[in-house]
Short mmCIF file of C-alpha atoms in Angstrom, two decimals:
data_model
loop_
_atom_site.label_atom_id
_atom_site.label_comp_id
_atom_site.label_asym_id
_atom_site.label_seq_id
_atom_site.Cartn_x
_atom_site.Cartn_y
_atom_site.Cartn_z
CA MET T 18 -37.66 13.34 8.67
CA PHE T 19 -36.03 10.23 10.43
CA THR T 20 -39.37 8.80 11.71
CA GLU T 21 -40.84 8.89 8.37
CA ASP T 22 -37.40 6.86 6.75
CA TYR T 23 -37.55 4.48 9.90
CA GLU T 24 -41.19 3.25 9.48
CA LYS T 25 -40.72 2.73 5.97
CA MET T 26 -37.69 0.28 6.69
CA SER T 27 -38.87 -3.85 7.07
CA ARG T 28 -38.67 -5.27 10.55
CA SER T 29 -35.13 -6.96 9.88
CA ASP T 30 -33.77 -3.48 8.57
CA LYS T 31 -35.02 -1.35 11.73
CA THR T 32 -33.42 -4.42 14.14
CA GLN T 33 -30.24 -3.96 12.08
CA PHE T 34 -30.28 -0.09 12.22
CA LYS T 35 -30.40 -0.07 15.60
CA GLU T 36 -27.46 -2.57 16.15
CA VAL T 37 -25.00 -0.66 13.63
CA LEU T 38 -26.13 2.52 15.31
CA ASN T 39 -25.06 0.98 18.77
CA ASP T 40 -22.01 -0.18 17.21
CA LEU T 41 -21.09 3.41 15.57
CA LEU T 42 -21.89 5.19 18.99
CA TYR T 43 -19.75 2.52 21.01
CA GLU T 44 -16.84 2.03 18.78
CA CYS T 45 -16.78 5.37 16.73
CA PHE T 46 -15.32 4.43 13.69
CA ILE T 47 -16.41 1.95 11.39
CA VAL T 48 -14.51 0.39 9.01
CA ARG T 49 -15.24 -0.57 5.18
CA LYS T 50 -13.42 -3.86 5.50
CA VAL T 51 -13.05 -6.35 8.40
CA TYR T 52 -10.38 -8.94 8.63
CA ASP T 53 -11.55 -12.44 9.06
CA ARG T 54 -9.16 -14.63 10.97
CA LYS T 55 -10.51 -17.71 9.86
CA SER T 56 -9.73 -17.39 6.08
CA LYS T 57 -7.04 -14.68 6.76
CA MET T 58 -8.91 -12.25 4.63
CA PHE T 59 -10.67 -8.92 4.58
CA ARG T 60 -14.31 -8.86 3.52
CA ALA T 61 -16.41 -6.18 3.47
CA ASN T 62 -18.17 -5.00 6.52
CA PRO T 63 -22.12 -5.40 6.36
CA ASP T 64 -22.23 -2.42 8.96
CA TYR T 65 -20.61 -0.15 6.60
CA LEU T 66 -22.53 -0.89 3.79
CA PHE T 67 -25.82 -0.60 5.95
CA ILE T 68 -24.84 2.89 6.79
CA GLU T 69 -24.34 3.48 3.14
CA ARG T 70 -27.61 2.57 2.23
CA TYR T 71 -29.52 4.52 5.12
CA THR T 72 -27.00 7.27 5.02
CA SER T 73 -29.59 9.69 5.71
CA THR T 74 -31.49 7.89 8.34
CA PHE T 75 -28.23 7.89 10.47
CA GLU T 76 -27.62 11.55 9.83
CA ASP T 77 -31.37 12.91 10.95
CA TYR T 78 -30.90 10.44 14.14
CA LEU T 79 -27.58 11.60 15.07
CA SER T 80 -28.49 15.31 14.34
CA TYR T 81 -31.20 14.95 17.24
CA MET T 82 -27.96 14.47 19.52
CA ASP T 83 -25.93 16.86 17.98
CA MET T 84 -23.67 14.61 16.37
CA GLN T 85 -22.30 14.47 12.77
CA LEU T 86 -21.78 11.48 10.74
CA SER T 87 -18.93 11.66 8.57
CA LYS T 88 -17.44 9.24 5.77
CA ASN T 89 -13.99 9.08 3.90
CA ASP T 90 -14.55 6.77 0.74
CA GLU T 91 -10.79 6.63 0.00
CA ASP T 92 -9.94 5.60 3.25
CA GLY T 93 -13.10 3.34 3.74
CA VAL T 94 -14.10 4.94 7.47
CA ILE T 95 -17.02 6.30 8.58
CA PHE T 96 -17.34 8.00 12.47
CA VAL T 97 -19.17 10.22 14.27
CA THR T 98 -18.25 13.75 15.52
CA SER T 99 -19.97 15.19 18.53
CA GLY T 100 -20.90 19.06 18.69
CA ALA T 101 -21.79 19.04 22.39
CA GLU T 102 -18.11 17.63 23.05
CA ARG T 103 -19.29 14.96 25.14
CA ASN T 104 -18.88 11.09 25.18
CA HIS T 105 -15.54 10.91 24.91
CA PHE T 106 -12.93 8.23 26.24
CA ARG T 107 -9.37 9.56 27.43
CA ILE T 108 -6.26 7.41 27.03
CA GLU T 109 -3.31 7.18 29.09
CA PRO T 110 0.28 8.88 27.87
CA SER T 111 1.60 5.35 26.89
CA THR T 112 -1.19 5.02 24.31
CA THR T 113 -0.74 8.24 22.66
CA LEU T 114 3.25 7.19 21.85
CA VAL T 115 1.86 4.20 20.49
CA VAL T 116 -0.52 5.82 18.53
CA TYR T 117 2.46 8.28 17.55
CA ALA T 118 4.49 5.35 16.47
CA LEU T 119 1.41 3.49 14.23
CA ARG T 120 0.66 6.56 12.62
CA SER T 121 4.48 7.03 11.58
CA TYR T 122 4.66 3.30 10.38
CA TYR T 123 1.35 2.95 8.77
CA GLU T 124 2.14 6.05 6.59
CA GLY T 125 5.74 4.76 5.55
CA GLN T 126 4.03 1.50 4.56
CA ILE T 127 1.17 3.10 2.55
CA GLU T 128 4.11 5.49 0.48
CA LYS T 129 5.00 2.14 -0.50
CA ALA T 130 2.12 0.54 -1.35
CA PRO T 131 -0.72 3.23 -1.71
CA GLN T 132 -3.53 0.66 -3.01
CA GLU T 133 -3.63 -0.81 0.00
CA THR T 134 -5.59 0.49 3.25
CA GLU T 135 -4.26 -1.81 5.92
CA VAL T 136 -0.99 -2.37 7.24
CA LEU T 137 0.35 -5.70 8.90
CA MET T 138 2.55 -5.38 11.71
CA THR T 139 4.06 -8.26 14.45
CA SER T 140 4.99 -7.62 17.50
CA GLY T 141 8.73 -7.47 16.81
CA GLN T 142 8.62 -4.77 14.30
CA MET T 143 6.10 -2.54 17.09
CA ASN T 144 9.12 -3.51 19.78
CA GLN T 145 11.64 -2.58 17.11
CA LEU T 146 9.90 0.99 15.94
CA VAL T 147 9.76 2.00 19.63
CA GLN T 148 13.27 1.67 20.29
CA GLU T 149 14.10 3.10 16.62
CA MET T 150 11.87 6.32 17.77
CA GLY T 151 13.05 6.51 20.67
CA LEU T 152 10.07 6.37 22.58
CA SER T 153 10.77 4.13 25.36
CA ASN T 154 13.57 6.39 26.40
CA LEU T 155 10.50 8.97 27.00
CA SER T 156 8.71 6.96 29.28
CA LYS T 157 9.79 3.55 31.21
CA ARG T 158 5.80 2.96 31.31
CA LEU T 159 6.02 1.78 27.50
CA SER T 160 6.97 -1.38 28.13
CA SER T 161 6.14 -4.37 26.07
CA SER T 162 2.90 -4.98 28.64
CA THR T 163 1.87 -1.59 28.46
CA ILE T 164 2.06 -1.89 24.41
CA ALA T 165 0.18 -4.73 24.76
CA SER T 166 -2.60 -2.84 26.95
CA SER T 167 -2.66 0.32 24.41
CA LEU T 168 -3.16 -2.14 21.81
CA ARG T 169 -6.42 -3.71 23.15
CA THR T 170 -7.82 -0.29 23.81
CA LEU T 171 -7.28 0.92 20.04
CA ASP T 172 -8.64 -2.96 18.55
CA ALA T 173 -11.89 -1.59 20.63
CA PHE T 174 -12.21 1.43 18.29
CA ASN T 175 -11.37 -0.21 15.31
CA ILE T 176 -7.96 1.65 15.01
CA VAL T 177 -6.49 -1.63 14.77
CA THR T 178 -7.24 -5.51 14.41
CA LYS T 179 -5.68 -8.86 15.90
CA ALA T 180 -4.21 -11.00 12.62
CA ASN T 181 -2.24 -13.63 14.62
CA ASN T 182 -2.59 -14.47 18.37
CA SER T 183 -3.53 -12.08 21.44
CA TYR T 184 -1.52 -8.80 21.95
CA GLY T 185 -0.51 -10.79 25.53
CA ASP T 186 1.19 -13.43 23.83
CA PRO T 187 5.08 -12.69 23.27
CA SER T 188 4.43 -13.11 19.39
CA TYR T 189 1.41 -11.40 17.85
CA SER T 190 0.55 -9.49 14.78
CA PHE T 191 -2.43 -6.99 13.99
CA PHE T 192 -3.13 -5.16 11.15
CA ILE T 193 -3.36 -1.09 11.47
CA LEU T 194 -6.41 0.17 9.94
CA PRO T 195 -6.81 3.79 8.13
CA THR T 196 -8.62 4.82 10.76
CA ILE T 197 -4.95 5.80 12.55
CA ARG T 198 -5.20 8.60 10.46
CA TYR T 199 -8.34 10.22 12.42
CA VAL T 200 -6.71 9.96 16.08
CA ILE T 201 -4.10 12.68 15.85
CA SER T 202 -5.11 15.72 14.16
CA ALA T 203 -2.13 17.38 11.60
CA GLU T 204 -1.59 20.09 14.27
CA LYS T 205 -0.84 17.96 16.90
CA LEU T 206 0.88 15.18 15.04
CA ASN T 207 3.45 17.90 14.10
CA ALA T 208 3.52 19.22 18.00
CA LEU T 209 4.17 15.60 19.07
CA TYR T 210 7.06 15.56 16.37
CA ALA T 211 8.83 18.92 17.49
CA LEU T 212 8.83 17.47 21.18
CA LEU T 213 9.95 14.73 20.32
CA THR T 214 13.09 15.49 18.11
CA LYS T 215 14.21 18.18 21.19
CA PRO T 216 17.47 17.19 22.44
CA GLN T 217 17.22 15.20 25.12
CA GLU T 218 18.26 17.21 27.69
CA GLU T 219 15.57 19.69 26.71
CA THR T 220 12.81 16.84 26.82
CA SER T 221 11.84 14.78 29.51
CA SER T 222 8.51 12.52 30.34
CA SER T 223 6.77 14.88 32.47
CA SER T 224 6.88 17.62 29.55
CA LEU T 225 5.79 15.28 27.37
CA PHE T 226 2.84 14.05 29.01
CA ASP T 227 1.60 17.89 29.79
CA THR T 228 0.96 18.52 26.33
CA PRO T 229 -2.14 20.44 26.28
CA SER T 230 -5.40 18.18 25.87
CA THR T 231 -9.04 19.02 25.17
CA THR T 232 -11.55 16.57 24.01
CA ALA T 233 -12.22 16.57 20.10
CA GLN T 234 -13.52 14.64 17.51
CA PRO T 235 -12.40 12.29 15.15
CA GLY T 236 -10.27 14.21 12.54
CA ASP T 237 -9.04 16.38 14.73
CA ILE T 238 -8.49 14.58 18.28
CA PRO T 239 -5.82 15.67 20.50
CA VAL T 240 -3.10 13.03 21.17
CA ASP T 241 -4.27 11.69 24.05
CA SER T 242 -8.26 11.41 23.46
CA LEU T 243 -10.49 8.99 21.59
CA GLY T 244 -13.90 9.93 20.57
CA GLY T 245 -17.25 7.99 20.61
CA HIS T 246 -16.70 5.83 23.86
CA LYS T 247 -17.22 6.68 27.50
CA GLU T 248 -16.80 4.43 30.63
#
């Protein structure tokens, strides 16, 4: 039982439990490694290790809210899902396209280096990818400024993390985290791919953004939704 396990914790662990739980609910995704911009290296995430230590306690607490704790050891990702399908944060269509582009780039790079779980990307590579995929032709809203805004949103949920400079600078770099795999389900990814590869005369920005959407959870999140945060 949660109350029994919680009372067995030390005072410091009780405090950390509250802090980590709030981070988990706010950010939705907790990753195994976090980037230290000072040392320019990834290091073990103490929040991730703490959840591993008290997995059953977190599971018991979250069950009271009809939420489930999920964990993928291969990717090093912990996240929550909601049976009530509440507390979801919806993102605008331009961020949907950015997520699609990042997922495509991530999988391509991981295929070349399967031992890695994070992929470095620069602003130049990001802009080039958007052009190569023809995404800017689908939406005039997908400018450098909207891309930067989308990256800031994704950063808040541990989908990407800054490496150098801010997203508003002309030149910046960031890491795509393994959580990118949990933002778009395979079904939605295939549907978006089919839509994007239609002949241009059959595809318009309005048809793209009319893609059906319903709130869901990580692991099966629609292309225009992120779970775990509500404003």
